[in-house]
Every structure is written in C-alpha cells, then in structure tokens.
Amino acid sequence: MLLPSKKDLKTALDVFAVFQWSFSALLITTTVIAVNLYLVVFTPYWPVTVFILTWLAFDWKTPQRGGRRFTCVRHWRLWKHYSDYFPLKLLKTHDICPSRNYILVCHPHGLFAHGWFGHFATEASGFSKIFPGITPYILTLGAFFWMPFLREYIMSTGACSVSRSSFDFLLTHKGTGNMVIVVTGGLAECRYSLPGSSTLVLKNRSGFVRVALQHGVPLIPAYAFGETDLYDQHIFTPGGFVNRFQKWFQSMVHIYPCAFYGRGFTKNSWGLLPYSRPVTTIVGEPLPMPKIENPSQEIVAKYHTLYIDALRKLFDQHKTKFGISETQELEII
C-alpha cells in the first residue's frame, strides 16, 4: 500500500483549512438548527434549547462591545495551512505607533474576503510581529452573531459586529493600540469580483470617514492584490431573465447573487473553493484626521476625497509588482 507523502498531507490540510472556514457558517448553522429541533421535538431535553436562547439574549450586545477574542484560536496551526493554501502575504509601508487607535480600510472585498480574514483575524501572516503593540478587530456582518456557537467561533478570532456602537466602543473604551478593520465595499462588491478587476464600491460610502473624524483617528488604506482572482463568475446576458432576477434579488435583500465557481478538492477539479493564487495585502501610510465632533457633509466629502487619493497612490505604487498594467487604474463607483 502506498502511503501519502508529506507534501500530499500538507496539501490536504491546506484544502481542509480553507474548506472549513469558507463553509463554517453554513455547516454550524445547519447543525445548530437541526440539533435544537431534535431536542425540542423528539426528546425531553428542550430546556437545553431554552438555556441556549436565554444566553443568546443575555450576551446579545457582546459583538458590539469588543467581542470575546481567544488568542489561542488566532494562533491555531490550522490558520497557517489556510494561509499557505493561497498563499497569503501581509506587507506594511510604514510603522504604526501603538499610542493611537486606527481605522484600517481594506479593499477589495472580493467574494469571501479571504485575505482580510487570514491577515487580520489570525496570526498566520504574522500580524503581531509586523505591527507590534497593535490589537486588530475585524468588523463583519451582524447577522453572523445571531446564531449560537457560530457567533462564538467568529468572535474568538477578534471579530465584532460592524455597527456604529462597535466603532465607538473600540475607539473609546479599549485604550490605545487598537486597529478597527473594515471592508467598505462589502457584499456590494461581489458582483465586480472578476479576475483582473480593480473596481471598488466606494464613491458613496463615507460613513467610515465620518467616524474617523468624530474620533480623530487616522485612516489607513490597504489593498489586497489578487483577492479578485480567487474565483471566476458567469456573467449573464444584461437584461436577460437571470440578470433581471439578480437585480431584483439585490433590490430586495441588498445581496447580489453571483454565479461564482473555483476549484474542487483537487487542483484541476471544478468546485466552490477558491483557486490557489497568491494574495498580498499592502498596508499604506496612516492618513491623519482632525477630531471634529459633528463634521459637516462638506468636511466629510473633503477627507473622503483625500482618502481615495491616498488609496489610488498606494495602488499605483505597487500594481505592476502583481501583474497589473501600468495603465490600469482603480475604478471607483
């Protein structure tokens, strides 16, 4: 009998690491619902479900108050396999002083923001060594914190709910050296996540600038080169039935249903896992922001423009290193 080589075992662990995170929300949600339905309908152990729901209600605001991080989870060996799968690489252009707080804005979202998670929710890329004295808090959809056990898993990595109360708490109640990390494009950018694309949904998204001004914290632009290359999408005929359904669905729930695909469990197979392609996130220079308690729309627009200029500069300085044409520019919509 032929035993798998160390390389084969390493590859299998890399694939499993990506699979378990990519589909953890679906797997945990399905399991929790099925088990609790079984307990309530078919067993006398319904008080277990009552206890879980009571705890959920009691703990409801924790994702808006710094979450519940476990450093040991961020250092899991599993995340190293996750990072090696692509691989992921995190680079900085400037040192970050831990005597202040920051808002780091990462672009683009891609389909699943794999780079954002791997770099800032785990230590697989060496965040603590690259940014000593800085504590990262990734902000994500509040819906992820509605499901018992799933919320614990997500919070253990340092994730919090993306809400105004989360921003205010992390920037005022946790001392200094905190880095709040958001992906402003969000799910709206999924439809533009195509190989080679550099389209960002940012023109009308200025809430993060207002928050930065109100707290007087610097904004840090970051760009993940390669994030949009991890999946392919099937683009349906504009105006066709499927395309009209996609737009209708987006208008109803604010999520654009993409027909995406990648690879399977083996390298040359078809499936829903991301392609094994490198993602390098470049963290730019902090953009100082004055503290203005109630900034006018004109002030917000001014600093929003300054932020976009800084992001364009970061993109232009590094794009050719990652196979992007010198003439290609960021498209801000």
Coordinates of N, CA, C and O in Angstrom, one line a residue, residues 71-198:
T71 N -6.8 34.4 22.2 CA -5.6 34.5 21.5 C -5.1 33.1 21.0 O -4.5 33.0 19.9
C72 N -5.4 32.1 21.7 CA -5.0 30.7 21.3 C -5.7 30.3 19.9 O -5.1 29.6 19.1
V73 N -6.9 30.8 19.7 CA -7.6 30.5 18.5 C -6.9 31.2 17.3 O -6.7 30.6 16.2
R74 N -6.5 32.4 17.5 CA -5.8 33.2 16.4 C -4.5 32.5 16.1 O -4.0 32.7 15.0
H75 N -3.9 31.7 17.0 CA -2.6 31.1 16.7 C -2.8 29.6 16.3 O -1.8 28.9 16.2
W76 N -4.0 29.2 16.0 CA -4.2 27.8 15.6 C -3.3 27.5 14.4 O -3.1 28.3 13.5
R77 N -2.7 26.3 14.4 CA -1.9 25.8 13.3 C -2.7 25.7 12.0 O -2.2 25.8 10.9
L78 N -4.0 25.5 12.2 CA -5.0 25.4 11.1 C -4.9 26.7 10.2 O -5.0 26.6 9.0
W79 N -4.7 27.8 10.8 CA -4.7 29.1 10.0 C -3.4 29.2 9.2 O -3.4 29.8 8.2
K80 N -2.3 28.6 9.7 CA -1.1 28.6 8.9 C -1.4 27.8 7.6 O -0.9 28.2 6.5
H81 N -2.1 26.7 7.7 CA -2.5 25.9 6.5 C -3.4 26.7 5.6 O -3.3 26.7 4.4
Y82 N -4.3 27.5 6.2 CA -5.2 28.4 5.5 C -4.4 29.4 4.6 O -4.6 29.6 3.5
S83 N -3.4 30.0 5.3 CA -2.6 31.0 4.6 C -1.7 30.4 3.5 O -1.6 31.0 2.4
D84 N -1.2 29.2 3.8 CA -0.3 28.5 2.8 C -1.0 28.1 1.5 O -0.5 27.9 0.5
Y85 N -2.3 27.9 1.7 CA -3.1 27.4 0.5 C -3.1 28.4 -0.7 O -3.0 28.0 -1.8
F86 N -3.1 29.7 -0.4 CA -3.1 30.7 -1.5 C -1.8 30.9 -2.2 O -1.8 30.8 -3.4
P87 N -0.7 31.4 -1.5 CA -0.5 31.8 -0.1 C -0.9 33.3 0.1 O -1.0 34.0 -0.8
L88 N -1.0 33.6 1.4 CA -1.3 35.0 1.8 C 0.0 35.7 2.3 O 0.8 35.0 2.9
K89 N 0.1 37.0 2.0 CA 1.3 37.7 2.5 C 0.8 39.1 2.9 O 0.1 39.8 2.2
L90 N 1.3 39.6 4.0 CA 1.0 40.9 4.6 C 2.2 41.8 4.6 O 3.2 41.4 5.2
L91 N 2.1 42.9 4.0 CA 3.3 43.9 3.9 C 2.9 45.2 4.4 O 1.7 45.7 4.1
K92 N 3.8 45.9 5.1 CA 3.5 47.3 5.5 C 4.4 48.3 4.8 O 5.6 47.9 4.5
T93 N 4.0 49.5 4.6 CA 4.8 50.5 4.0 C 5.3 51.5 5.1 O 6.3 52.2 4.9
H94 N 4.6 51.5 6.2 CA 5.0 52.4 7.3 C 4.8 51.8 8.7 O 3.9 50.9 8.8
D95 N 5.6 52.1 9.7 CA 5.3 51.7 11.0 C 4.1 52.3 11.6 O 3.7 53.4 11.3
I96 N 3.4 51.6 12.5 CA 2.2 52.0 13.1 C 2.5 52.2 14.6 O 2.8 51.3 15.3
C97 N 2.3 53.4 15.1 CA 2.6 53.7 16.5 C 1.4 53.2 17.4 O 0.2 53.5 17.2
P98 N 1.7 52.4 18.4 CA 0.7 51.8 19.3 C 0.1 52.8 20.3 O -0.8 52.4 21.1
S99 N 0.5 54.0 20.3 CA 0.0 55.0 21.2 C -1.3 55.7 20.7 O -1.9 56.5 21.4
R100 N -1.8 55.2 19.5 CA -3.0 55.8 18.9 C -3.9 54.6 18.5 O -3.5 53.4 18.4
N101 N -5.2 54.9 18.2 CA -6.1 54.0 17.6 C -6.2 54.3 16.1 O -5.9 55.4 15.7
Y102 N -6.6 53.3 15.3 CA -6.7 53.5 13.9 C -7.9 52.8 13.3 O -8.4 51.8 13.9
I103 N -8.3 53.2 12.1 CA -9.3 52.5 11.3 C -8.6 52.1 10.0 O -8.1 53.0 9.2
L104 N -8.4 50.8 9.8 CA -7.8 50.3 8.6 C -8.9 49.9 7.6 O -9.8 49.1 8.0
V105 N -8.9 50.4 6.4 CA -9.9 50.1 5.4 C -9.3 49.2 4.3 O -8.4 49.7 3.6
C106 N -9.8 48.0 4.2 CA -9.2 47.1 3.3 C -10.1 47.0 2.0 O -11.3 47.0 2.0
H107 N -9.4 46.9 0.9 CA -10.0 46.8 -0.5 C -9.3 45.7 -1.3 O -8.1 45.5 -1.0
P108 N -9.9 45.1 -2.2 CA -11.4 45.0 -2.4 C -12.0 43.8 -1.5 O -11.2 43.1 -0.9
H109 N -13.3 43.7 -1.5 CA -13.9 42.7 -0.7 C -13.8 41.3 -1.4 O -13.6 40.3 -0.7
G110 N -13.8 41.3 -2.7 CA -13.8 40.0 -3.4 C -15.1 39.3 -3.1 O -16.1 39.9 -2.7
L111 N -15.1 38.0 -3.2 CA -16.3 37.2 -2.9 C -16.4 36.8 -1.4 O -17.5 36.9 -0.8
F112 N -15.3 36.4 -0.8 CA -15.3 36.0 0.6 C -14.3 36.7 1.4 O -14.1 36.3 2.6
A113 N -13.6 37.7 0.9 CA -12.6 38.4 1.7 C -11.6 37.5 2.4 O -11.3 37.7 3.6
H114 N -11.0 36.6 1.6 CA -10.1 35.6 2.2 C -8.9 36.3 2.8 O -8.4 35.9 3.9
G115 N -8.3 37.3 2.1 CA -7.1 37.9 2.5 C -7.4 38.7 3.8 O -6.6 38.7 4.8
W116 N -8.5 39.4 3.9 CA -8.9 40.2 5.0 C -9.0 39.3 6.3 O -8.4 39.7 7.3
F117 N -9.6 38.2 6.1 CA -9.7 37.3 7.3 C -8.4 36.7 7.7 O -8.0 36.7 8.8
G118 N -7.6 36.1 6.7 CA -6.4 35.5 7.0 C -5.3 36.4 7.6 O -4.6 36.0 8.5
H119 N -5.3 37.6 7.2 CA -4.3 38.6 7.6 C -4.6 39.2 9.0 O -3.7 39.3 9.9
F120 N -5.9 39.5 9.2 CA -6.3 40.3 10.4 C -7.0 39.5 11.5 O -7.1 40.0 12.6
A121 N -7.6 38.4 11.1 CA -8.4 37.6 12.1 C -7.5 36.4 12.7 O -8.0 35.7 13.6
T122 N -6.4 36.2 12.1 CA -5.5 35.1 12.5 C -4.0 35.7 12.6 O -3.8 36.8 12.1
E123 N -3.2 34.9 13.1 CA -1.7 35.2 13.2 C -0.9 34.5 12.1 O 0.3 34.5 12.2
A124 N -1.6 34.0 11.1 CA -1.0 33.2 10.1 C 0.0 34.0 9.3 O 1.0 33.5 8.8
S125 N -0.3 35.3 9.1 CA 0.6 36.2 8.3 C 1.6 36.9 9.3 O 2.3 37.8 8.8
G126 N 1.5 36.7 10.5 CA 2.4 37.3 11.5 C 2.0 38.8 11.8 O 2.9 39.6 12.0
F127 N 0.7 39.0 12.0 CA 0.3 40.4 12.2 C 1.0 41.0 13.4 O 1.4 42.2 13.4
S128 N 1.0 40.3 14.5 CA 1.6 40.9 15.8 C 3.1 41.2 15.6 O 3.6 42.1 16.3
K129 N 3.8 40.5 14.8 CA 5.2 40.8 14.5 C 5.4 41.9 13.6 O 6.3 42.7 13.7
I130 N 4.5 42.1 12.6 CA 4.5 43.2 11.7 C 4.1 44.5 12.3 O 4.7 45.5 12.1
F131 N 3.1 44.4 13.2 CA 2.5 45.6 13.8 C 2.6 45.3 15.4 O 1.5 45.1 16.0
P132 N 3.7 45.4 16.0 CA 3.8 45.1 17.4 C 3.1 46.2 18.2 O 3.1 47.4 17.9
G133 N 2.4 45.7 19.3 CA 1.6 46.6 20.1 C 0.2 47.0 19.6 O -0.5 47.7 20.3
I134 N -0.1 46.4 18.4 CA -1.4 46.8 17.8 C -2.4 45.6 18.0 O -2.0 44.4 17.7
T135 N -3.6 45.8 18.4 CA -4.6 44.8 18.5 C -5.7 44.9 17.4 O -6.3 46.0 17.4
P136 N -5.8 44.0 16.5 CA -6.7 44.1 15.4 C -8.1 43.6 15.8 O -8.3 42.7 16.5
Y137 N -9.1 44.4 15.3 CA -10.5 44.0 15.4 C -11.2 44.0 14.1 O -11.4 45.1 13.5
I138 N -11.5 42.9 13.5 CA -12.2 42.9 12.2 C -13.7 43.1 12.5 O -14.3 42.5 13.4
L139 N -14.4 43.9 11.7 CA -15.8 44.1 11.8 C -16.5 43.4 10.6 O -16.1 43.6 9.4
T140 N -17.5 42.7 10.9 CA -18.2 41.9 9.9 C -19.7 42.0 10.1 O -20.2 42.6 11.1
L141 N -20.5 41.4 9.2 CA -22.0 41.5 9.3 C -22.5 41.0 10.6 O -22.2 40.0 11.2
G142 N -23.5 41.8 11.1 CA -24.1 41.5 12.4 C -24.9 40.2 12.4 O -25.0 39.5 13.4
A143 N -25.3 39.8 11.2 CA -26.1 38.5 11.1 C -25.3 37.3 11.5 O -25.9 36.3 12.0
F144 N -24.0 37.4 11.4 CA -23.1 36.2 11.8 C -23.2 36.0 13.3 O -22.8 34.9 13.8
F145 N -23.7 37.0 14.1 CA -23.7 36.9 15.5 C -25.1 36.5 16.1 O -25.3 36.6 17.3
W146 N -26.0 36.2 15.2 CA -27.3 35.8 15.6 C -27.4 34.3 15.9 O -28.3 33.9 16.6
M147 N -26.5 33.5 15.4 CA -26.6 32.1 15.6 C -25.6 31.6 16.7 O -24.4 31.8 16.7
P148 N -26.2 30.9 17.7 CA -25.3 30.3 18.8 C -24.2 29.5 18.2 O -24.4 28.8 17.2
F149 N -23.1 29.4 18.9 CA -21.9 28.7 18.6 C -21.2 29.3 17.4 O -20.0 29.4 17.4
L150 N -21.9 29.6 16.3 CA -21.2 30.3 15.2 C -20.7 31.6 15.7 O -19.5 32.0 15.3
R151 N -21.4 32.4 16.5 CA -21.0 33.7 17.0 C -19.8 33.5 17.8 O -18.9 34.3 17.8
E152 N -19.7 32.4 18.6 CA -18.6 32.2 19.5 C -17.3 31.9 18.7 O -16.2 32.4 19.0
Y153 N -17.5 31.1 17.6 CA -16.4 30.8 16.7 C -15.8 32.1 16.1 O -14.6 32.3 16.1
I154 N -16.7 32.9 15.6 CA -16.3 34.1 14.9 C -15.7 35.1 15.8 O -14.6 35.7 15.6
M155 N -16.3 35.3 17.0 CA -15.8 36.2 18.0 C -14.4 35.8 18.5 O -13.6 36.7 18.9
S156 N -14.1 34.5 18.5 CA -12.9 34.1 19.1 C -11.7 34.5 18.3 O -10.5 34.6 18.8
T157 N -11.9 34.9 17.0 CA -10.8 35.4 16.2 C -10.6 36.9 16.4 O -9.6 37.5 15.8
G158 N -11.4 37.6 17.2 CA -11.3 39.0 17.4 C -12.3 39.8 16.5 O -12.2 41.0 16.4
A159 N -13.3 39.1 16.0 CA -14.3 39.8 15.1 C -15.4 40.4 16.0 O -15.8 39.9 17.0
C160 N -15.9 41.5 15.5 CA -17.0 42.3 16.1 C -18.1 42.6 15.1 O -17.8 42.5 13.9
S161 N -19.2 43.0 15.5 CA -20.3 43.4 14.6 C -19.9 44.8 14.0 O -19.5 45.7 14.7
V162 N -20.2 44.9 12.7 CA -19.9 46.2 12.0 C -21.1 47.1 12.3 O -22.1 47.1 11.6
S163 N -21.0 47.9 13.3 CA -22.0 48.9 13.7 C -21.4 50.1 14.3 O -20.2 50.1 14.7
R164 N -22.2 51.2 14.4 CA -21.6 52.4 14.9 C -21.2 52.2 16.4 O -20.2 52.7 16.9
S165 N -22.0 51.4 17.1 CA -21.7 51.2 18.5 C -20.4 50.4 18.7 O -19.6 50.7 19.6
S166 N -20.1 49.5 17.7 CA -18.8 48.8 17.8 C -17.6 49.8 17.6 O -16.6 49.7 18.3
F167 N -17.7 50.7 16.6 CA -16.7 51.7 16.3 C -16.5 52.5 17.6 O -15.4 52.7 18.0
D168 N -17.6 53.0 18.2 CA -17.5 53.9 19.3 C -16.8 53.2 20.5 O -16.0 53.8 21.2
F169 N -17.2 52.0 20.7 CA -16.7 51.2 21.9 C -15.2 50.9 21.7 O -14.4 51.2 22.6
L170 N -14.8 50.4 20.5 CA -13.4 50.0 20.3 C -12.5 51.2 20.3 O -11.3 51.1 20.6
L171 N -13.0 52.4 19.8 CA -12.1 53.6 19.7 C -12.1 54.4 21.0 O -11.3 55.4 21.0
T172 N -13.0 54.1 21.9 CA -13.0 55.0 23.1 C -12.9 54.2 24.4 O -12.5 54.8 25.5
H173 N -13.2 52.9 24.5 CA -13.3 52.1 25.7 C -12.2 51.1 25.8 O -12.2 50.3 26.8
K174 N -11.3 50.9 24.9 CA -10.3 49.9 24.9 C -8.9 50.4 24.9 O -7.9 49.7 24.6
G175 N -8.7 51.7 25.3 CA -7.4 52.2 25.4 C -6.9 52.5 24.0 O -7.6 52.9 23.1
T176 N -5.5 52.5 23.9 CA -4.9 52.8 22.6 C -4.3 51.5 22.0 O -4.3 50.4 22.6
G177 N -3.8 51.6 20.8 CA -3.2 50.5 20.1 C -4.2 49.6 19.5 O -3.9 48.4 19.1
N178 N -5.4 50.1 19.2 CA -6.5 49.3 18.6 C -6.6 49.6 17.1 O -6.5 50.8 16.7
M179 N -6.7 48.6 16.3 CA -6.9 48.8 14.9 C -8.2 48.2 14.5 O -8.4 47.0 14.5
V180 N -9.2 49.0 14.1 CA -10.5 48.6 13.7 C -10.4 48.4 12.1 O -10.1 49.3 11.4
I181 N -10.8 47.2 11.7 CA -10.5 46.8 10.3 C -11.9 46.6 9.6 O -12.7 45.7 10.0
V182 N -12.2 47.3 8.5 CA -13.4 47.2 7.8 C -13.1 47.0 6.3 O -12.1 47.4 5.8
V183 N -14.1 46.3 5.6 CA -14.0 46.2 4.2 C -15.2 47.0 3.7 O -16.3 46.5 3.6
T184 N -15.0 48.2 3.3 CA -16.1 49.1 3.0 C -17.0 48.7 1.8 O -18.2 49.0 1.7
G185 N -16.4 48.0 0.8 CA -17.1 47.6 -0.3 C -18.2 46.6 0.0 O -19.3 46.6 -0.6
G186 N -18.0 45.7 1.0 CA -18.9 44.8 1.4 C -19.4 43.9 0.3 O -18.8 43.7 -0.7
L187 N -20.6 43.3 0.6 CA -21.2 42.4 -0.4 C -21.6 43.0 -1.7 O -21.7 42.4 -2.7
A188 N -21.7 44.4 -1.7 CA -22.0 45.1 -3.0 C -20.9 44.9 -4.0 O -21.1 45.0 -5.2
E189 N -19.6 44.6 -3.5 CA -18.5 44.5 -4.5 C -18.4 43.1 -5.1 O -17.6 42.9 -6.0
C190 N -19.2 42.1 -4.6 CA -19.1 40.7 -5.0 C -19.3 40.7 -6.5 O -18.6 39.9 -7.2
R191 N -20.3 41.4 -7.1 CA -20.6 41.3 -8.5 C -19.5 41.8 -9.4 O -19.4 41.5 -10.6
Y192 N -18.5 42.6 -8.8 CA -17.4 43.1 -9.6 C -16.1 42.3 -9.4 O -15.1 42.6 -9.8
S193 N -16.3 41.2 -8.6 CA -15.1 40.4 -8.3 C -14.8 39.4 -9.4 O -15.2 38.3 -9.4
L194 N -14.0 39.9 -10.4 CA -13.6 39.1 -11.5 C -12.1 39.2 -11.6 O -11.5 40.2 -11.3
P195 N -11.5 38.1 -12.1 CA -10.0 38.1 -12.3 C -9.5 39.4 -13.1 O -10.1 39.7 -14.1
G196 N -8.6 40.1 -12.5 CA -8.0 41.3 -13.1 C -8.8 42.5 -12.8 O -8.4 43.6 -13.2
S197 N -9.9 42.4 -12.1 CA -10.8 43.6 -11.8 C -10.1 44.5 -10.7 O -9.5 44.0 -9.8
S198 N -10.3 45.8 -10.9 CA -9.9 46.7 -9.8 C -11.0 47.8 -9.6 O -10.8 49.0 -9.5

